[in-house]
Amino acid sequence: MNLDELLKEHAELETQLADPAVHADQNRARTLGKRYAQLTPVVATYRELESARNDLATARELASEDESFAEEAAELEQRVPKLEERLKHLLIPRDPNDDKDIIMEIKAGEGGEESALFAGDLLRMYLRFAERQGWKTEIIDAQHSDLGGYKDVTVAIKAKGDEGVWSRLKYEGGVHRVQRVPVTESQGRIHTSAAGVLVYPEAEEVDVQIDPNDLRIDVYRSSGPGGQSVNTTDSAVRITHLPTGVVVSCQNEKSQLQNKESAMRILRARLLAMAQEEAEAAAQAERKSQVRTVDRSERIRTYNFPENRISDHRVGFKAYNLDQVLDGDLHAVTQALIDAEMAEKLAAHS
């Protein structure tokens, strides 16, 4: 969509939102309002740019008669290119999921108990990062390991403001590798293990239509570390989506109904991601680093404890503040990935 079309759409949205009848349908009003908010910075920057260009033309014309306008013209000559660059950034097609919340799965991989402990470290890192952003987190399901780590844990992260969680954490999908001396190592040797992270935009019920006839729902007893039963009732739920073969299990809640609702949230998110991957080559390219198997050779990031170093292998980011990153200071890491994607998109649209 070009600039003229965006300006026209913004004007039409303004008219629609001024109509009281539109607000009778809250969902429609919310959708229109969200799109209007997305386009407003584009329109505001365009108007500011047009005003600056007109002022520059006037200042140049007057400078030939009055030298006092030469300084104003010089300032505007610096301001116009900056506004043009800002507008160019705003016109780059945005990820349609950027304003969505997410569901994140963290899975232990190679390394046994050490990998499960590292999965727990990653969970804490994301929970602390979310806390710093003022986001809300909810552990949907968790399978603990014997030493207090996680074999598998699923967390929902929701934003309170306009910025969606997906826009910042979508890059976390992939294999995360850790190099450190495990607590189980008596000789003090450095080991390498890995944990996998999957990130999905959380889907609303309107985003994904699921036919109840396409579901097979099994119930069983929840189990804790070592496989021992932690519940005397069949509260754990396993849902199989027959057309795709996607299987989701939840046992975190004591209620079968709550576990079913949690499993459906995860299922919707997975099906939305699958549908978008199939429908859009762009979405598929953005998610190509999100691996389904936890293999050290397909790593996206390394956490080196002896050197206190974190390295993101996709963009060459490296920093020696691993302790702070694991405490939730992820901003520089995620910003490096955002900047790299923006540069790629700018190059593609130049």
Tab-separated table of C-alpha atoms in Angstrom:
chain	number	residue	atom	x	y	z
A	1	MET	CA	0.000	0.000	0.000
A	2	ASN	CA	1.462	3.372	-1.032
A	3	LEU	CA	1.433	6.617	0.931
A	4	ASP	CA	-1.635	8.090	-0.831
A	5	GLU	CA	-3.659	4.969	-0.008
A	6	LEU	CA	-2.571	5.101	3.633
A	7	LEU	CA	-3.559	8.771	3.909
A	8	LYS	CA	-6.955	7.975	2.366
A	9	GLU	CA	-7.468	5.006	4.716
A	10	HIS	CA	-6.564	7.165	7.746
A	11	ALA	CA	-9.146	9.785	6.716
A	12	GLU	CA	-11.814	7.107	6.228
A	13	LEU	CA	-11.041	5.573	9.641
A	14	GLU	CA	-11.308	9.022	11.246
A	15	THR	CA	-14.793	9.416	9.750
A	16	GLN	CA	-15.892	5.942	10.838
A	17	LEU	CA	-14.612	6.382	14.401
A	18	ALA	CA	-16.555	9.661	14.674
A	19	ASP	CA	-19.775	7.729	13.989
A	20	PRO	CA	-21.466	6.701	17.302
A	21	ALA	CA	-23.035	3.681	15.562
A	22	VAL	CA	-19.570	2.149	15.061
A	23	HIS	CA	-18.963	2.116	18.822
A	24	ALA	CA	-22.059	-0.008	19.381
A	25	ASP	CA	-19.907	-2.910	18.165
A	26	GLN	CA	-16.960	-2.860	20.591
A	27	ASN	CA	-14.903	-5.413	18.643
A	28	ARG	CA	-15.223	-3.439	15.403
A	29	ALA	CA	-14.476	-0.154	17.170
A	30	ARG	CA	-11.388	-1.709	18.789
A	31	THR	CA	-10.138	-3.048	15.434
A	32	LEU	CA	-10.676	0.294	13.690
A	33	GLY	CA	-9.095	2.175	16.596
A	34	LYS	CA	-6.012	-0.045	16.546
A	35	ARG	CA	-5.536	0.462	12.804
A	36	TYR	CA	-6.078	4.224	13.191
A	37	ALA	CA	-3.400	4.324	15.908
A	38	GLN	CA	-0.997	2.445	13.603
A	39	LEU	CA	-1.505	4.924	10.740
A	40	THR	CA	-1.478	8.131	12.811
A	41	PRO	CA	2.365	8.351	13.127
A	42	VAL	CA	2.644	7.958	9.328
A	43	VAL	CA	0.143	10.754	8.677
A	44	ALA	CA	1.653	13.030	11.354
A	45	THR	CA	5.175	12.578	9.964
A	46	TYR	CA	3.984	13.148	6.383
A	47	ARG	CA	2.247	16.399	7.389
A	48	GLU	CA	5.308	17.536	9.329
A	49	LEU	CA	7.502	16.765	6.315
A	50	GLU	CA	5.228	18.646	3.893
A	51	SER	CA	5.164	21.640	6.256
A	52	ALA	CA	8.976	21.600	6.570
A	53	ARG	CA	9.403	21.409	2.772
A	54	ASN	CA	7.074	24.370	2.253
A	55	ASP	CA	8.841	26.351	4.968
A	56	LEU	CA	12.198	25.546	3.373
A	57	ALA	CA	11.059	26.757	-0.037
A	58	THR	CA	9.755	29.971	1.527
A	59	ALA	CA	12.918	30.513	3.613
A	60	ARG	CA	15.147	30.051	0.556
A	61	GLU	CA	13.075	32.529	-1.427
A	62	LEU	CA	13.178	35.125	1.359
A	63	ALA	CA	16.884	34.550	2.088
A	64	SER	CA	17.775	36.165	-1.234
A	65	GLU	CA	16.204	39.407	0.043
A	66	ASP	CA	16.809	39.073	3.801
A	67	GLU	CA	19.887	37.246	5.159
A	68	SER	CA	18.153	36.505	8.485
A	69	PHE	CA	16.196	33.757	6.688
A	70	ALA	CA	19.403	31.992	5.614
A	71	GLU	CA	19.888	30.484	9.094
A	72	GLU	CA	16.290	29.194	9.135
A	73	ALA	CA	16.781	27.672	5.678
A	74	ALA	CA	19.977	25.922	6.862
A	75	GLU	CA	18.118	24.387	9.837
A	76	LEU	CA	15.281	23.196	7.620
A	77	GLU	CA	17.746	21.686	5.149
A	78	GLN	CA	18.936	19.420	7.972
A	79	ARG	CA	15.445	18.682	9.272
A	80	VAL	CA	13.824	17.630	5.972
A	81	PRO	CA	16.119	14.595	5.310
A	82	LYS	CA	15.566	13.396	8.903
A	83	LEU	CA	11.798	13.532	8.426
A	84	GLU	CA	12.121	11.760	5.066
A	85	GLU	CA	14.116	8.985	6.750
A	86	ARG	CA	11.557	8.688	9.558
A	87	LEU	CA	8.713	8.446	7.024
A	88	LYS	CA	10.608	5.790	5.072
A	89	HIS	CA	10.905	3.696	8.265
A	90	LEU	CA	7.206	4.125	9.047
A	91	LEU	CA	6.186	3.028	5.541
A	92	ILE	CA	7.986	-0.305	5.786
A	93	PRO	CA	5.309	-3.036	5.997
A	94	ARG	CA	5.013	-4.114	9.626
A	95	ASP	CA	4.569	-7.626	10.912
A	96	PRO	CA	0.783	-8.071	11.347
A	97	ASN	CA	1.437	-9.913	14.617
A	98	ASP	CA	3.565	-7.161	16.187
A	99	ASP	CA	0.780	-5.952	18.478
A	100	LYS	CA	-0.087	-9.455	19.700
A	101	ASP	CA	0.737	-11.102	23.011
A	102	ILE	CA	2.668	-14.371	22.923
A	103	ILE	CA	2.791	-17.927	24.134
A	104	MET	CA	6.333	-19.201	24.686
A	105	GLU	CA	7.440	-22.797	25.137
A	106	ILE	CA	10.857	-23.621	26.625
A	107	LYS	CA	12.034	-27.216	26.264
A	108	ALA	CA	15.068	-28.950	27.734
A	109	GLY	CA	17.245	-30.592	25.088
A	110	GLU	CA	20.695	-32.145	25.075
A	111	GLY	CA	22.370	-32.250	28.461
A	112	GLY	CA	19.856	-34.004	30.726
A	113	GLU	CA	19.391	-32.294	34.107
A	114	GLU	CA	21.785	-29.484	33.169
A	115	SER	CA	19.617	-28.661	30.154
A	116	ALA	CA	16.501	-28.659	32.349
A	117	LEU	CA	18.200	-26.285	34.802
A	118	PHE	CA	19.166	-24.005	31.899
A	119	ALA	CA	15.552	-24.059	30.671
A	120	GLY	CA	14.673	-22.776	34.153
A	121	ASP	CA	17.284	-20.010	33.800
A	122	LEU	CA	15.771	-18.971	30.451
A	123	LEU	CA	12.275	-18.925	31.955
A	124	ARG	CA	13.463	-16.678	34.788
A	125	MET	CA	15.217	-14.397	32.260
A	126	TYR	CA	12.013	-13.917	30.261
A	127	LEU	CA	9.887	-13.460	33.388
A	128	ARG	CA	12.269	-10.792	34.712
A	129	PHE	CA	12.394	-9.079	31.300
A	130	ALA	CA	8.590	-9.041	31.169
A	131	GLU	CA	8.504	-7.568	34.685
A	132	ARG	CA	10.833	-4.753	33.569
A	133	GLN	CA	8.489	-3.996	30.657
A	134	GLY	CA	5.423	-3.959	32.887
A	135	TRP	CA	4.034	-7.033	31.132
A	136	LYS	CA	1.870	-9.714	32.745
A	137	THR	CA	3.055	-13.348	32.775
A	138	GLU	CA	1.244	-16.610	33.413
A	139	ILE	CA	2.726	-20.111	33.602
A	140	ILE	CA	0.250	-22.185	31.592
A	141	ASP	CA	1.911	-25.570	31.982
A	142	ALA	CA	5.142	-26.954	33.420
A	143	GLN	CA	6.944	-30.283	33.730
A	144	HIS	CA	9.616	-30.013	36.428
A	145	SER	CA	12.854	-31.966	36.495
A	146	ASP	CA	14.256	-33.761	39.552
A	147	LEU	CA	16.738	-30.958	40.421
A	148	GLY	CA	14.261	-28.111	40.107
A	149	GLY	CA	14.629	-27.244	36.434
A	150	TYR	CA	12.066	-27.671	33.673
A	151	LYS	CA	11.715	-30.439	31.124
A	152	ASP	CA	9.062	-28.337	29.422
A	153	VAL	CA	7.370	-25.095	30.439
A	154	THR	CA	4.811	-22.893	28.677
A	155	VAL	CA	4.273	-19.254	29.610
A	156	ALA	CA	1.859	-16.606	28.315
A	157	ILE	CA	3.153	-13.031	28.217
A	158	LYS	CA	0.754	-10.100	27.812
A	159	ALA	CA	1.480	-6.408	27.262
A	160	LYS	CA	-0.411	-3.662	29.058
A	161	GLY	CA	0.344	-0.847	26.607
A	162	ASP	CA	0.225	-0.472	22.825
A	163	GLU	CA	3.480	-2.305	22.058
A	164	GLY	CA	2.823	-5.999	21.521
A	165	VAL	CA	5.064	-8.607	23.116
A	166	TRP	CA	5.544	-10.346	19.751
A	167	SER	CA	7.290	-7.290	18.288
A	168	ARG	CA	10.145	-7.716	20.766
A	169	LEU	CA	10.265	-11.418	21.636
A	170	LYS	CA	9.498	-13.058	18.266
A	171	TYR	CA	13.269	-13.367	17.663
A	172	GLU	CA	13.738	-15.650	20.695
A	173	GLY	CA	12.563	-18.768	18.883
A	174	GLY	CA	15.354	-21.275	18.297
A	175	VAL	CA	18.034	-23.202	20.151
A	176	HIS	CA	19.846	-21.523	23.045
A	177	ARG	CA	23.191	-23.067	23.981
A	178	VAL	CA	24.851	-22.817	27.398
A	179	GLN	CA	28.506	-23.388	28.298
A	180	ARG	CA	29.232	-23.743	32.029
A	181	VAL	CA	30.245	-26.120	34.816
A	182	PRO	CA	27.054	-28.017	35.711
A	183	VAL	CA	26.036	-28.464	39.344
A	184	THR	CA	26.176	-32.205	38.642
A	185	GLU	CA	29.852	-32.018	37.548
A	186	SER	CA	32.327	-32.944	40.286
A	187	GLN	CA	35.509	-32.417	38.209
A	188	GLY	CA	34.842	-28.763	37.403
A	189	ARG	CA	34.697	-29.359	33.649
A	190	ILE	CA	32.777	-27.027	31.350
A	191	HIS	CA	29.863	-28.722	29.605
A	192	THR	CA	27.730	-27.608	26.680
A	193	SER	CA	23.990	-28.222	26.651
A	194	ALA	CA	20.976	-26.696	24.949
A	195	ALA	CA	17.354	-25.707	25.455
A	196	GLY	CA	14.813	-24.863	22.777
A	197	VAL	CA	12.455	-21.888	22.706
A	198	LEU	CA	9.303	-21.650	20.578
A	199	VAL	CA	7.366	-18.383	20.343
A	200	TYR	CA	3.830	-18.047	18.988
A	201	PRO	CA	1.578	-14.982	18.721
A	202	GLU	CA	-1.374	-15.677	21.014
A	203	ALA	CA	-4.478	-16.290	18.928
A	204	GLU	CA	-7.933	-15.004	19.782
A	205	GLU	CA	-10.876	-17.309	19.169
A	206	VAL	CA	-11.813	-15.153	16.168
A	207	ASP	CA	-8.336	-15.703	14.667
A	208	VAL	CA	-8.631	-19.491	14.501
A	209	GLN	CA	-11.812	-21.480	13.973
A	210	ILE	CA	-11.551	-24.965	15.502
A	211	ASP	CA	-14.231	-27.572	14.827
A	212	PRO	CA	-14.855	-29.523	18.061
A	213	ASN	CA	-15.293	-32.655	15.900
A	214	ASP	CA	-11.620	-32.288	14.853
A	215	LEU	CA	-10.418	-32.748	18.446
A	216	ARG	CA	-9.583	-35.886	20.402
A	217	ILE	CA	-9.442	-35.114	24.128
A	218	ASP	CA	-7.799	-37.547	26.547
A	219	VAL	CA	-7.575	-37.140	30.320
A	220	TYR	CA	-5.011	-38.651	32.682
A	221	ARG	CA	-3.388	-38.108	36.067
A	222	SER	CA	-0.808	-35.361	36.480
A	223	SER	CA	2.758	-36.412	37.251
A	224	GLY	CA	5.647	-34.596	38.924
A	225	PRO	CA	9.450	-35.041	38.818
A	226	GLY	CA	10.452	-38.672	38.465
A	227	GLY	CA	7.005	-39.581	37.175
A	228	GLN	CA	5.241	-39.802	40.537
A	229	SER	CA	1.560	-38.956	40.563
A	230	VAL	CA	0.760	-35.554	42.068
A	231	ASN	CA	-2.997	-35.803	41.759
A	232	THR	CA	-5.561	-38.455	42.602
A	233	THR	CA	-7.973	-37.386	39.841
A	234	ASP	CA	-7.716	-37.415	36.057
A	235	SER	CA	-7.204	-33.644	35.742
A	236	ALA	CA	-4.432	-33.563	33.123
A	237	VAL	CA	-5.635	-33.041	29.547
A	238	ARG	CA	-4.163	-33.999	26.180
A	239	ILE	CA	-5.774	-32.536	23.052
A	240	THR	CA	-5.004	-33.870	19.570
A	241	HIS	CA	-6.029	-31.772	16.568
A	242	LEU	CA	-6.767	-34.571	14.110
A	243	PRO	CA	-6.411	-32.667	10.777
A	244	THR	CA	-2.886	-31.415	11.598
A	245	GLY	CA	-1.695	-33.961	14.160
A	246	VAL	CA	-0.788	-31.187	16.633
A	247	VAL	CA	-0.815	-32.508	20.206
A	248	VAL	CA	-1.009	-30.275	23.300
A	249	SER	CA	-0.884	-31.463	26.916
A	250	CYS	CA	-1.582	-29.477	30.091
A	251	GLN	CA	-1.452	-30.634	33.715
A	252	ASN	CA	-0.563	-27.500	35.674
A	253	GLU	CA	-4.029	-26.794	37.058
A	254	LYS	CA	-5.959	-28.983	39.502
A	255	SER	CA	-9.119	-28.614	37.441
A	256	GLN	CA	-9.639	-30.598	34.240
A	257	LEU	CA	-11.616	-27.670	32.799
A	258	GLN	CA	-8.783	-25.193	33.479
A	259	ASN	CA	-6.244	-27.539	31.897
A	260	LYS	CA	-8.493	-27.912	28.856
A	261	GLU	CA	-8.796	-24.114	28.511
A	262	SER	CA	-4.996	-23.737	28.793
A	263	ALA	CA	-4.421	-26.472	26.199
A	264	MET	CA	-6.866	-24.777	23.813
A	265	ARG	CA	-4.944	-21.477	24.150
A	266	ILE	CA	-1.715	-23.218	23.172
A	267	LEU	CA	-3.443	-25.131	20.358
A	268	ARG	CA	-4.946	-21.938	18.894
A	269	ALA	CA	-1.538	-20.230	18.971
A	270	ARG	CA	0.157	-23.175	17.238
A	271	LEU	CA	-2.551	-23.454	14.565
A	272	LEU	CA	-2.421	-19.704	13.889
A	273	ALA	CA	1.355	-19.904	13.435
A	274	MET	CA	0.989	-22.898	11.092
A	275	ALA	CA	-1.685	-21.148	9.017
A	276	GLN	CA	0.407	-18.015	8.669
A	277	GLU	CA	3.497	-20.001	7.697
A	278	GLU	CA	1.582	-21.779	4.974
A	279	ALA	CA	-0.156	-18.631	3.701
A	280	GLU	CA	2.738	-16.174	3.747
A	281	ALA	CA	6.283	-16.716	2.573
A	282	ALA	CA	7.307	-13.673	4.611
A	283	ALA	CA	6.006	-15.178	7.844
A	284	GLN	CA	7.775	-18.410	7.011
A	285	ALA	CA	11.068	-16.561	6.490
A	286	GLU	CA	10.705	-14.743	9.810
A	287	ARG	CA	10.193	-18.001	11.662
A	288	LYS	CA	12.845	-20.064	9.871
A	289	SER	CA	15.108	-20.005	12.923
A	290	GLN	CA	12.454	-21.534	15.154
A	291	VAL	CA	13.427	-25.172	15.174
A	292	ARG	CA	11.195	-27.990	16.324
A	293	THR	CA	14.062	-30.197	17.487
A	294	VAL	CA	16.593	-29.131	20.078
A	295	ASP	CA	19.919	-29.686	18.321
A	296	ARG	CA	23.081	-27.833	19.406
A	297	SER	CA	24.146	-27.422	15.762
A	298	GLU	CA	21.103	-25.181	15.069
A	299	ARG	CA	21.793	-22.682	17.827
A	300	ILE	CA	20.836	-19.019	17.627
A	301	ARG	CA	22.541	-17.871	20.821
A	302	THR	CA	25.282	-18.968	23.221
A	303	TYR	CA	25.440	-18.195	26.949
A	304	ASN	CA	29.065	-18.635	28.101
A	305	PHE	CA	29.278	-18.504	31.903
A	306	PRO	CA	33.108	-18.661	32.357
A	307	GLU	CA	33.493	-15.523	30.171
A	308	ASN	CA	30.198	-13.921	31.312
A	309	ARG	CA	29.499	-13.619	27.558
A	310	ILE	CA	26.320	-13.736	25.512
A	311	SER	CA	26.527	-14.109	21.720
A	312	ASP	CA	23.699	-13.984	19.191
A	313	HIS	CA	24.954	-15.789	16.095
A	314	ARG	CA	22.360	-14.360	13.682
A	315	VAL	CA	23.490	-10.732	13.913
A	316	GLY	CA	26.955	-11.054	15.439
A	317	PHE	CA	25.860	-9.441	18.706
A	318	LYS	CA	28.253	-10.022	21.603
A	319	ALA	CA	28.297	-8.629	25.158
A	320	TYR	CA	30.032	-9.472	28.433
A	321	ASN	CA	27.132	-8.918	30.821
A	322	LEU	CA	25.586	-12.384	30.830
A	323	ASP	CA	24.701	-12.122	34.520
A	324	GLN	CA	22.658	-8.986	33.843
A	325	VAL	CA	20.993	-10.484	30.750
A	326	LEU	CA	19.901	-13.565	32.701
A	327	ASP	CA	18.477	-11.162	35.294
A	328	GLY	CA	16.166	-9.766	32.606
A	329	ASP	CA	18.299	-7.053	30.979
A	330	LEU	CA	17.516	-8.281	27.453
A	331	HIS	CA	16.915	-4.904	25.821
A	332	ALA	CA	20.261	-4.579	23.991
A	333	VAL	CA	20.023	-8.137	22.639
A	334	THR	CA	16.479	-7.790	21.311
A	335	GLN	CA	17.165	-4.282	19.962
A	336	ALA	CA	20.117	-5.601	17.927
A	337	LEU	CA	17.762	-8.087	16.262
A	338	ILE	CA	15.067	-5.453	15.663
A	339	ASP	CA	17.646	-3.103	14.110
A	340	ALA	CA	18.994	-5.883	11.875
A	341	GLU	CA	15.519	-6.734	10.604
A	342	MET	CA	14.752	-3.055	9.985
A	343	ALA	CA	17.977	-2.645	8.001
A	344	GLU	CA	17.082	-5.704	5.935
A	345	LYS	CA	13.610	-4.346	5.177
A	346	LEU	CA	14.991	-0.901	4.316
A	347	ALA	CA	17.453	-2.482	1.885
A	348	ALA	CA	14.648	-4.518	0.294
A	349	HIS	CA	12.442	-1.427	-0.176
A	350	SER	CA	15.126	1.030	-1.266
